Short mmCIF file of C-alpha atoms in Angstrom, two decimals:
data_model
loop_
_atom_site.label_atom_id
_atom_site.label_comp_id
_atom_site.label_asym_id
_atom_site.label_seq_id
_atom_site.Cartn_x
_atom_site.Cartn_y
_atom_site.Cartn_z
CA MET A 1 -6.05 -21.88 -4.90
CA LYS A 2 -7.04 -22.64 -8.49
CA LYS A 3 -5.11 -24.34 -11.25
CA SER A 4 -4.48 -22.97 -14.71
CA ILE A 5 -2.19 -23.70 -17.64
CA GLY A 6 -1.17 -21.69 -20.69
CA ASP A 7 -2.89 -22.12 -24.03
CA ASN A 8 0.58 -22.09 -25.57
CA MET A 9 0.98 -25.58 -24.07
CA ILE A 10 -1.74 -26.92 -26.34
CA PRO A 11 -0.08 -29.11 -28.97
CA LYS A 12 0.28 -27.10 -32.15
CA ASP A 13 -1.87 -29.32 -34.32
CA TRP A 14 -4.71 -29.65 -31.82
CA GLY A 15 -6.51 -26.32 -32.13
CA PHE A 16 -8.06 -24.23 -29.37
CA GLU A 17 -11.28 -26.14 -28.71
CA ARG A 18 -9.66 -29.56 -28.55
CA GLY A 19 -7.01 -28.07 -26.28
CA LEU A 20 -9.68 -26.67 -23.96
CA GLU A 21 -11.25 -30.09 -23.69
CA LEU A 22 -7.91 -31.52 -22.63
CA VAL A 23 -7.30 -28.75 -20.09
CA LYS A 24 -10.69 -29.37 -18.53
CA LYS A 25 -10.36 -33.14 -18.60
CA ALA A 26 -6.93 -32.96 -16.96
CA GLY A 27 -8.51 -31.15 -14.02
CA PHE A 28 -7.58 -27.50 -14.50
CA ASP A 29 -9.96 -24.75 -13.46
CA GLY A 30 -8.82 -22.18 -15.95
CA ILE A 31 -6.58 -21.29 -18.84
CA GLU A 32 -4.00 -18.58 -19.36
CA LEU A 33 -4.28 -16.96 -22.78
CA TRP A 34 -1.05 -15.85 -24.44
CA LEU A 35 -1.53 -12.80 -26.66
CA GLY A 36 0.61 -13.10 -29.76
CA ASP A 37 1.92 -16.58 -29.02
CA VAL A 38 -0.93 -18.68 -30.39
CA PRO A 39 -2.76 -18.41 -33.73
CA TRP A 40 -6.17 -17.80 -32.17
CA PHE A 41 -5.12 -14.80 -30.06
CA GLN A 42 -3.12 -12.13 -31.86
CA MET A 43 -2.89 -8.33 -31.69
CA GLY A 44 -5.18 -8.28 -34.72
CA THR A 45 -7.82 -10.51 -33.11
CA THR A 46 -10.98 -8.42 -32.96
CA ASP A 47 -13.09 -7.80 -29.87
CA ALA A 48 -15.79 -10.04 -31.31
CA GLN A 49 -13.29 -12.82 -31.86
CA VAL A 50 -12.00 -12.38 -28.31
CA ARG A 51 -15.56 -12.69 -26.99
CA GLU A 52 -15.85 -15.87 -29.02
CA LEU A 53 -12.70 -17.19 -27.32
CA ARG A 54 -14.32 -16.51 -23.96
CA ARG A 55 -17.46 -18.32 -25.04
CA LYS A 56 -15.40 -21.36 -26.01
CA VAL A 57 -13.51 -21.28 -22.70
CA GLU A 58 -16.73 -21.10 -20.72
CA ASN A 59 -18.41 -23.78 -22.83
CA ALA A 60 -15.51 -26.04 -21.88
CA GLY A 61 -16.27 -25.41 -18.21
CA LEU A 62 -13.23 -23.20 -17.68
CA VAL A 63 -12.49 -19.55 -17.05
CA VAL A 64 -9.63 -17.36 -18.22
CA SER A 65 -7.13 -17.00 -15.38
CA ASN A 66 -5.13 -14.17 -16.95
CA VAL A 67 -3.74 -12.71 -20.17
CA SER A 68 -0.03 -13.12 -20.77
CA THR A 69 2.23 -12.27 -23.66
CA GLY A 70 5.72 -12.90 -24.92
CA LEU A 71 5.55 -9.95 -27.30
CA HIS A 72 7.51 -7.71 -24.97
CA TRP A 73 10.68 -9.68 -25.56
CA ALA A 74 10.78 -8.19 -29.04
CA SER A 75 9.06 -4.91 -28.19
CA PRO A 76 10.04 -3.96 -24.63
CA LEU A 77 8.72 -0.99 -22.70
CA SER A 78 12.37 -0.13 -22.10
CA ALA A 79 13.29 0.28 -25.78
CA ARG A 80 15.13 3.42 -26.77
CA ASP A 81 13.24 3.73 -30.03
CA PRO A 82 10.05 5.68 -29.27
CA ALA A 83 8.18 3.74 -31.95
CA VAL A 84 9.02 0.41 -30.30
CA ARG A 85 8.02 1.81 -26.91
CA ALA A 86 4.70 2.95 -28.30
CA GLN A 87 4.09 -0.54 -29.67
CA ALA A 88 5.03 -2.04 -26.30
CA ALA A 89 2.54 0.20 -24.53
CA ARG A 90 -0.10 -0.68 -27.09
CA ILE A 91 0.47 -4.38 -26.35
CA VAL A 92 -0.16 -3.76 -22.65
CA GLU A 93 -3.27 -1.74 -23.45
CA ARG A 94 -4.57 -4.56 -25.64
CA GLN A 95 -3.88 -7.02 -22.84
CA ILE A 96 -5.96 -4.86 -20.51
CA GLU A 97 -8.78 -4.56 -23.06
CA THR A 98 -8.86 -8.27 -23.74
CA ALA A 99 -8.65 -9.14 -20.05
CA VAL A 100 -11.88 -7.24 -19.57
CA LEU A 101 -13.48 -8.95 -22.56
CA LEU A 102 -12.34 -12.34 -21.29
CA GLY A 103 -13.62 -11.75 -17.77
CA THR A 104 -10.31 -11.85 -15.96
CA ASP A 105 -8.54 -9.27 -13.84
CA ALA A 106 -4.83 -9.88 -14.40
CA ILE A 107 -2.24 -9.57 -17.13
CA LEU A 108 1.42 -10.53 -17.31
CA VAL A 109 4.01 -8.07 -18.55
CA VAL A 110 7.75 -8.58 -19.03
CA ALA A 111 8.60 -5.07 -18.05
CA GLY A 112 12.08 -4.34 -19.35
CA LEU A 113 15.19 -5.81 -20.85
CA VAL A 114 18.68 -4.81 -19.83
CA THR A 115 21.13 -5.38 -22.66
CA GLU A 116 24.66 -4.38 -23.52
CA GLU A 117 23.12 -1.60 -25.55
CA VAL A 118 20.41 -0.35 -23.18
CA PRO A 119 21.79 0.02 -19.65
CA TYR A 120 20.16 -0.79 -16.38
CA ASN A 121 19.40 2.71 -15.12
CA GLU A 122 17.70 3.63 -18.37
CA VAL A 123 15.62 0.47 -18.35
CA TYR A 124 14.58 1.09 -14.76
CA GLN A 125 13.54 4.67 -15.35
CA ARG A 126 11.76 3.93 -18.59
CA CYS A 127 9.79 1.04 -17.11
CA VAL A 128 8.70 3.07 -14.10
CA GLU A 129 7.54 5.89 -16.34
CA ALA A 130 5.77 3.55 -18.75
CA LEU A 131 3.99 1.61 -16.03
CA ARG A 132 2.58 4.62 -14.21
CA PRO A 133 0.06 5.60 -16.90
CA LEU A 134 -0.52 1.96 -17.86
CA GLY A 135 -1.26 1.23 -14.21
CA GLU A 136 -3.85 3.98 -14.21
CA LYS A 137 -5.50 2.49 -17.29
CA ALA A 138 -5.44 -0.95 -15.72
CA ALA A 139 -6.95 0.38 -12.49
CA ARG A 140 -9.78 2.03 -14.40
CA ALA A 141 -10.47 -1.30 -16.12
CA GLY A 142 -10.33 -3.27 -12.87
CA VAL A 143 -7.25 -5.17 -14.04
CA LYS A 144 -3.90 -5.73 -12.35
CA ILE A 145 -0.62 -5.65 -14.21
CA GLY A 146 1.73 -8.35 -12.99
CA CYS A 147 5.33 -7.65 -13.92
CA GLU A 148 6.99 -11.02 -14.26
CA ASN A 149 10.30 -11.74 -12.59
CA CYS A 150 12.31 -13.06 -15.50
CA ASN A 151 15.39 -12.17 -13.50
CA SER A 152 18.21 -13.76 -15.42
CA GLU A 153 16.74 -13.37 -18.88
CA GLN A 154 15.88 -9.72 -18.33
CA ARG A 155 19.01 -9.04 -16.28
CA PHE A 156 16.68 -6.73 -14.42
CA LEU A 157 15.26 -6.51 -10.89
CA LEU A 158 17.45 -9.30 -9.71
CA SER A 159 16.59 -9.34 -6.03
CA PRO A 160 13.23 -9.36 -4.27
CA ARG A 161 14.00 -6.17 -2.39
CA GLU A 162 14.86 -4.38 -5.60
CA PHE A 163 11.65 -5.60 -7.20
CA TRP A 164 9.83 -4.28 -4.14
CA GLN A 165 11.50 -0.89 -4.55
CA PHE A 166 10.61 -0.89 -8.24
CA LEU A 167 6.93 -1.42 -7.41
CA ASN A 168 7.18 1.32 -4.80
CA ASP A 169 8.54 3.66 -7.46
CA VAL A 170 5.75 2.78 -9.86
CA ASN A 171 3.45 3.49 -6.92
CA ASN A 172 0.22 2.15 -8.31
CA ALA A 173 -1.79 -0.53 -6.55
CA ALA A 174 -2.78 -1.93 -9.95
CA VAL A 175 0.84 -2.86 -10.69
CA GLY A 176 2.25 -5.87 -8.87
CA ILE A 177 4.34 -8.94 -9.51
CA HIS A 178 3.48 -12.01 -11.54
CA LEU A 179 5.77 -14.34 -9.65
CA ASP A 180 7.45 -17.19 -11.48
CA VAL A 181 8.93 -19.64 -9.01
CA GLY A 182 11.04 -21.17 -11.77
CA ASN A 183 12.98 -18.00 -12.53
CA ILE A 184 14.62 -17.45 -9.18
CA HIS A 185 17.13 -20.21 -8.58
CA ASP A 186 20.08 -18.27 -10.10
CA THR A 187 19.95 -15.58 -7.49
CA GLY A 188 17.71 -16.67 -4.65
CA PHE A 189 14.85 -18.71 -3.31
CA ALA A 190 11.26 -18.61 -4.50
CA GLU A 191 9.77 -18.90 -1.02
CA GLN A 192 11.57 -15.72 0.05
CA TRP A 193 10.17 -13.81 -2.93
CA ILE A 194 6.68 -15.00 -1.98
CA GLU A 195 7.14 -13.80 1.58
CA ILE A 196 8.43 -10.41 0.56
CA HIS A 197 5.84 -9.68 -2.11
CA GLY A 198 2.79 -11.31 -0.51
CA PRO A 199 -0.21 -9.14 -1.32
CA ARG A 200 1.45 -7.69 -4.39
CA ILE A 201 1.48 -11.08 -6.14
CA THR A 202 -1.06 -11.02 -8.94
CA ARG A 203 -0.55 -14.57 -10.26
CA ILE A 204 2.01 -17.35 -9.85
CA HIS A 205 3.75 -19.34 -12.57
CA LEU A 206 4.84 -22.82 -11.58
CA LYS A 207 7.67 -24.87 -12.96
CA ASP A 208 10.67 -26.63 -11.53
CA VAL A 209 14.34 -26.05 -12.22
CA LEU A 210 17.54 -28.06 -12.29
CA LYS A 211 20.18 -25.78 -10.82
CA HIS A 212 23.15 -27.71 -12.12
CA ARG A 213 22.03 -27.04 -15.68
CA GLY A 214 22.64 -23.33 -15.39
CA ARG A 215 20.73 -20.09 -15.70
CA SER A 216 17.06 -19.45 -16.24
CA GLY A 217 16.27 -18.90 -19.86
CA ASP A 218 18.14 -21.94 -21.03
CA GLN A 219 15.38 -24.40 -21.78
CA SER A 220 17.33 -27.35 -20.41
CA VAL A 221 17.10 -25.83 -16.91
CA TYR A 222 13.36 -26.35 -16.63
CA THR A 223 11.67 -29.56 -15.70
CA ASN A 224 8.39 -30.92 -14.40
CA LEU A 225 7.10 -30.10 -10.94
CA PHE A 226 8.89 -32.01 -8.17
CA LEU A 227 11.69 -33.22 -10.46
CA GLY A 228 13.89 -30.20 -9.84
CA ASP A 229 15.48 -28.22 -7.05
CA ASN A 230 12.71 -25.87 -5.95
CA ASN A 231 11.89 -26.39 -2.29
CA TRP A 232 8.19 -27.10 -2.77
CA PRO A 233 7.30 -27.59 0.91
CA ALA A 234 8.88 -24.19 1.64
CA ILE A 235 7.04 -22.63 -1.32
CA ARG A 236 3.75 -24.09 -0.10
CA ALA A 237 4.40 -22.85 3.42
CA ALA A 238 5.20 -19.38 2.15
CA LEU A 239 1.95 -19.30 0.17
CA THR A 240 0.09 -20.16 3.36
CA LYS A 241 2.01 -17.59 5.35
CA VAL A 242 1.14 -14.72 3.00
CA GLY A 243 -2.41 -15.96 2.49
CA TYR A 244 -2.12 -16.41 -1.25
CA ASP A 245 -5.31 -18.01 -2.51
CA GLY A 246 -5.20 -17.05 -6.18
CA TRP A 247 -4.29 -18.73 -9.41
CA LEU A 248 -1.37 -21.11 -9.82
CA ILE A 249 -0.51 -21.34 -13.49
CA ALA A 250 1.60 -24.14 -14.91
CA GLU A 251 4.25 -22.86 -17.29
CA MET A 252 6.03 -25.99 -18.35
CA GLU A 253 8.79 -24.75 -20.61
CA ALA A 254 9.95 -28.25 -21.50
CA ARG A 255 7.33 -30.29 -23.33
CA TYR A 256 6.80 -34.01 -23.45
CA ARG A 257 8.20 -35.34 -26.69
CA TYR A 258 5.56 -38.04 -26.83
CA ALA A 259 2.02 -38.24 -25.52
CA PRO A 260 1.86 -34.44 -25.02
CA ASP A 261 -1.56 -34.70 -23.41
CA GLN A 262 -0.05 -36.75 -20.60
CA GLN A 263 1.88 -33.67 -19.43
CA PHE A 264 -1.40 -31.91 -18.71
CA TYR A 265 -2.59 -34.74 -16.48
CA ASP A 266 0.72 -35.11 -14.69
CA THR A 267 1.01 -31.38 -14.12
CA ALA A 268 -2.53 -31.00 -12.83
CA GLN A 269 -2.02 -33.84 -10.38
CA ALA A 270 1.26 -32.39 -9.15
CA MET A 271 -0.46 -29.06 -8.61
CA ASP A 272 -3.18 -30.79 -6.63
CA ARG A 273 -0.52 -32.26 -4.38
CA LEU A 274 1.08 -28.84 -3.95
CA ILE A 275 -2.23 -27.19 -3.12
CA SER A 276 -3.20 -29.90 -0.66
CA GLY A 277 0.24 -29.75 0.94
CA ARG A 278 0.83 -33.48 0.60
CA LEU A 279 4.51 -33.14 -0.22
CA MET B 1 30.22 33.08 -42.75
CA ILE B 2 26.63 34.38 -42.71
CA SER B 3 23.78 32.19 -41.54
CA SER B 4 20.36 32.18 -43.16
CA TRP B 5 19.06 34.22 -40.24
CA GLY B 6 21.71 36.84 -40.76
CA MET B 7 24.26 36.12 -38.05
CA LEU B 8 27.97 36.49 -38.40
CA MET B 9 29.85 33.27 -37.58
CA PRO B 10 33.45 33.91 -36.57
CA PRO B 11 35.85 31.07 -35.72
CA SER B 12 35.45 29.03 -32.54
CA GLU B 13 36.83 30.06 -29.20
CA VAL B 14 37.82 27.69 -26.45
CA ALA B 15 36.57 28.50 -22.96
CA ALA B 16 33.10 27.59 -21.73
CA ARG B 17 31.16 30.66 -20.70
CA ALA B 18 29.79 31.19 -17.23
CA VAL B 19 26.13 30.30 -16.95
CA SER B 20 23.85 32.36 -14.81
CA GLN B 21 20.50 30.94 -15.89
CA TRP B 22 19.29 28.22 -18.25
CA LEU B 23 16.21 27.43 -20.27
CA LEU B 24 14.90 24.43 -22.16
CA LEU B 25 13.39 25.81 -25.34
CA PRO B 26 9.81 24.59 -25.60
CA ILE B 27 8.98 23.12 -29.00
CA PRO B 28 5.30 22.68 -29.88
CA GLY B 29 3.98 19.18 -30.50
CA PRO B 30 4.95 15.80 -29.08
CA ARG B 31 8.53 15.46 -27.91
CA VAL B 32 10.71 13.11 -29.93
CA LEU B 33 12.50 11.81 -26.84
CA PRO B 34 10.65 12.93 -23.71
CA GLU B 35 13.36 11.45 -21.52
CA SER B 36 15.89 13.82 -23.02
CA PHE B 37 13.86 16.85 -22.02
CA GLN B 38 13.42 15.38 -18.53
CA GLY B 39 17.10 14.56 -18.33
CA TYR B 40 18.26 18.15 -18.82
CA ALA B 41 15.56 19.45 -16.50
CA SER B 42 16.62 17.05 -13.76
CA ALA B 43 20.34 17.68 -14.10
CA LEU B 44 20.43 21.45 -14.06
CA PRO B 45 19.92 23.56 -10.94
CA ALA B 46 16.22 24.31 -10.74
CA GLU B 47 16.73 27.64 -9.02
CA ARG B 48 18.43 28.97 -12.16
CA SER B 49 15.82 27.89 -14.71
CA GLY B 50 13.23 29.65 -16.79
CA CYS B 51 14.72 33.00 -17.68
CA ASP B 52 13.97 35.15 -20.69
CA ARG B 53 17.57 36.20 -21.16
CA CYS B 54 19.41 33.10 -20.07
CA SER B 55 23.02 32.24 -20.71
CA LEU B 56 22.37 28.57 -21.52
CA LEU B 57 19.59 27.62 -23.91
CA ILE B 58 19.02 23.94 -24.63
CA VAL B 59 16.88 22.36 -27.34
CA PRO B 60 16.63 18.66 -26.45
CA ALA B 61 16.14 15.94 -29.08
CA VAL B 62 14.91 18.26 -31.77
CA LEU B 63 13.99 17.72 -35.41
CA THR B 64 13.01 21.22 -36.48
CA ILE B 65 12.51 24.48 -34.64
CA PRO B 66 9.73 26.95 -35.51
CA LEU B 67 10.52 30.53 -36.43
CA ASP B 68 9.87 32.02 -33.01
CA GLY B 69 12.18 29.46 -31.46
CA MET B 70 14.89 30.30 -33.97
CA GLN B 71 14.50 33.95 -33.09
CA ARG B 72 15.03 33.14 -29.41
CA ILE B 73 18.12 31.17 -30.32
CA ALA B 74 19.43 34.03 -32.45
CA ASN B 75 18.81 36.49 -29.65
CA ALA B 76 20.50 34.23 -27.13
CA LEU B 77 23.59 33.86 -29.29
CA ARG B 78 23.67 37.56 -29.98
CA ASN B 79 23.60 38.14 -26.22
CA GLY B 80 26.54 35.80 -25.67
CA ALA B 81 24.66 32.67 -24.53
CA THR B 82 25.57 29.07 -25.10
CA VAL B 83 22.97 27.20 -27.15
CA ILE B 84 22.91 23.39 -27.20
CA ILE B 85 21.02 21.84 -30.09
CA GLU B 86 20.57 18.12 -29.53
CA SER B 87 19.61 16.04 -32.54
CA GLY B 88 16.48 13.93 -32.31
CA GLY B 89 17.14 12.51 -35.74
CA GLY B 90 18.56 9.16 -34.69
CA PHE B 91 15.21 7.43 -34.40
CA ALA B 92 13.31 9.61 -36.86
CA GLY B 93 11.81 8.03 -39.94
CA ASP B 94 13.21 8.83 -43.39
CA LEU B 95 10.91 11.76 -44.07
CA ASN B 96 11.41 13.32 -40.64
CA PHE B 97 15.13 12.88 -40.88
CA ARG B 98 15.27 14.56 -44.28
CA GLN B 99 13.40 17.52 -42.80
CA HIS B 100 15.79 17.52 -39.86
CA ARG B 101 18.86 17.52 -42.10
CA ARG B 102 17.47 20.26 -44.31
CA PHE B 103 16.57 22.34 -41.26
CA LEU B 104 20.07 22.01 -39.80
CA ARG B 105 21.70 22.87 -43.10
CA GLU B 106 19.52 25.83 -43.97
CA HIS B 107 19.14 27.42 -40.56
CA LEU B 108 22.26 26.46 -38.65
CA GLN B 109 24.73 25.61 -41.42
CA ILE B 110 25.27 22.21 -39.83
CA ASP B 111 25.75 19.38 -42.28
CA VAL B 112 24.85 15.95 -40.96
CA GLN B 113 24.91 12.46 -42.38
CA SER B 114 22.25 9.78 -42.14
CA PRO B 115 21.80 8.19 -38.70
CA VAL B 116 24.11 5.33 -37.87
CA ASP B 117 22.90 2.42 -35.76
CA LEU B 118 25.95 1.77 -33.62
CA TRP B 119 24.61 -1.58 -32.45
CA LYS B 120 23.60 -3.04 -35.77
CA GLY B 121 24.85 -6.56 -36.29
CA ASP B 122 26.51 -8.81 -33.76
CA ALA B 123 29.69 -6.85 -33.19
CA ARG B 124 30.25 -5.91 -29.55
CA ARG B 125 31.38 -2.37 -29.08
CA VAL B 126 32.51 0.10 -26.47
CA PRO B 127 29.27 1.92 -25.67
CA TYR B 128 30.62 5.43 -25.17
CA ILE B 129 30.70 8.80 -26.80
CA ASP B 130 33.97 10.58 -26.10
CA TYR B 131 33.59 14.27 -25.37
CA THR B 132 36.69 16.39 -25.63
CA TRP B 133 35.35 19.82 -24.62
CA PRO B 134 34.93 21.61 -22.24
CA HIS B 135 36.63 18.62 -20.64
CA ALA B 136 37.07 14.98 -21.47
CA ALA B 137 34.05 12.82 -20.62
CA LYS B 138 32.72 9.42 -21.56
CA VAL B 139 28.95 9.21 -21.82
CA ARG B 140 26.92 6.24 -22.98
CA ASP B 141 25.80 6.31 -26.56
CA PHE B 142 22.11 6.28 -27.36
CA SER B 143 22.26 3.49 -29.93
CA ARG B 144 22.02 5.75 -32.95
CA VAL B 145 24.07 8.81 -33.79
CA VAL B 146 23.73 11.54 -36.36
CA PRO B 147 27.31 12.10 -37.53
CA LEU B 148 28.52 15.44 -38.76
CA GLY B 149 29.40 15.90 -42.40
CA ASP B 150 31.33 18.91 -43.64
CA HIS B 151 31.47 21.29 -40.75
CA GLU B 152 32.55 24.72 -39.67
CA GLY B 153 33.70 24.66 -36.09
CA ALA B 154 35.47 22.47 -33.58
CA ILE B 155 34.61 18.81 -33.12
CA ILE B 156 33.95 18.15 -29.44
CA ALA B 157 32.54 14.61 -29.40
CA TRP B 158 33.28 11.35 -31.14
CA ALA B 159 31.55 8.00 -31.53
CA GLY B 160 34.60 5.95 -32.41
CA ASP B 161 35.96 7.72 -35.47
CA ARG B 162 32.69 9.49 -36.26
CA PRO B 163 32.40 13.17 -35.30
CA VAL B 164 29.13 13.68 -33.45
CA GLY B 165 29.56 16.92 -31.52
CA LEU B 166 30.31 20.42 -32.79
CA ARG B 167 31.11 23.73 -31.14
CA ARG B 168 31.02 26.98 -33.05
CA GLN B 169 31.09 30.61 -32.05
CA VAL B 170 28.17 32.58 -33.41
CA GLU B 171 28.34 36.31 -32.83
CA ARG B 172 29.01 36.61 -29.08
CA GLY B 173 27.56 33.21 -28.29
CA THR B 174 28.52 29.55 -28.60
CA LEU B 175 26.50 27.06 -30.60
CA ILE B 176 26.87 23.39 -29.67
CA PHE B 177 25.38 20.61 -31.76
CA LEU B 178 25.10 17.09 -30.32
CA GLY B 179 24.50 14.28 -32.77
CA SER B 180 24.20 11.78 -29.93
CA PRO B 181 21.52 12.67 -27.37
CA LEU B 182 22.91 13.49 -23.96
CA GLY B 183 19.55 13.99 -22.26
CA PRO B 184 18.69 10.29 -21.85
CA ALA B 185 21.99 9.70 -20.09
CA LEU B 186 21.24 12.61 -17.74
CA TRP B 187 17.78 11.18 -17.15
CA ALA B 188 19.30 7.80 -16.29
CA GLY B 189 21.58 9.44 -13.75
CA ASP B 190 24.89 9.28 -15.62
CA ALA B 191 27.32 11.26 -13.49
CA GLU B 192 29.73 11.92 -16.37
CA ALA B 193 26.94 13.34 -18.51
CA ARG B 194 25.96 15.66 -15.70
CA ARG B 195 29.53 16.72 -15.15
CA TRP B 196 29.85 17.51 -18.85
CA LEU B 197 26.71 19.58 -18.83
CA LEU B 198 27.61 21.46 -15.69
CA GLY B 199 30.97 22.06 -17.30
CA GLN B 200 29.16 24.45 -19.63
CA GLY B 201 29.94 27.24 -17.23
CA PHE B 202 28.04 26.41 -14.03
CA GLN B 203 30.09 27.48 -11.02
#
């Protein structure tokens, strides 16, 4: 398995290149680029500028692990407004395009949001219908769409079996699950999700959670690896069982208040311990 | 009352008419709400679809209807059919909505107000449209409604205190206008929405 971390973790006043140096020095193999979440990678970033990002990543001795985005929280594929839906689809398309330019084969999509206003059945149907053509585009580009399990925040696809059924309904091998082991504690156990989804897992987000602090989505729930309640030996065993050998991507929601670079080192070392199984 | 396409509009009658066959009127160009079209198609019995002289004609999520479509509607009403015109104006931009409102006024004598975003602001609300005809039904709103203004006919649906559904007899037929799309609820599997639709005379 290889280690990656999001470019949105780079301290705001550091800039991309300095951040890449830190990521490499801390021992990561790659970097996750967040479309729309960082100043250097926006929807308006041109192809040439994206190629330049790739050059900088490779010059730092890294590769791009995947392309993620938080833009779908504001513009979900499940929106009722056709104009918002069109924008959401365009975001996914741009993720696919930039993934190809950046030399990676996976993107992260937050597929749908259930709200008081937009009910579950509508969100389900709309996401399935949106992901079918997007999955075809992704397949043509050699990219996989990983729908992230943001269970509690999305109020959507709350159990692993339901997520499985959802992927069955989308019925496209290019659409799988970007599994976040820190988003499961409200309703289940990360190791069981890994077992159930196995070959459909496109990438894995790592973080730890403190159950007594409440639901996912509340920032105070998240903590550094091994400080929380995830059963890391069970997670590691499940990864072995399903033969997962892809990217592990640190998504540390809570940031160090001081010495922010130290979090990169600590996280990389914890990931090494997880990968080696010395738990 | 005489419509702009020359049809006599007597007062409303009450009973839903029996439906033998139904048709979704095809409108050229991209669909405003594709899920609405799919919703009606999925909810109605397939074996009774696609007729030339049907007794239920539905125009899902529409802004304007071209002349040939209006002629089909006129013929259907003349022949005693029920015609459901579902507004697609809720999410239309200003220009499209103005065209929609003008179309409704000039061709169907339906006066509508600007779309209302039912979910604007922080206020929590009861997310239902209340239908009163052909039977009472509660169907989820679709976030935005196109309320009726001055109207000729019977109000058959409400979003709170806003009238959003109209029934009017036109010649031998019945014209129904829905200012809150029903199709997306059908598409999402809403049993009440389906029951309401099948209540339009399916036996």
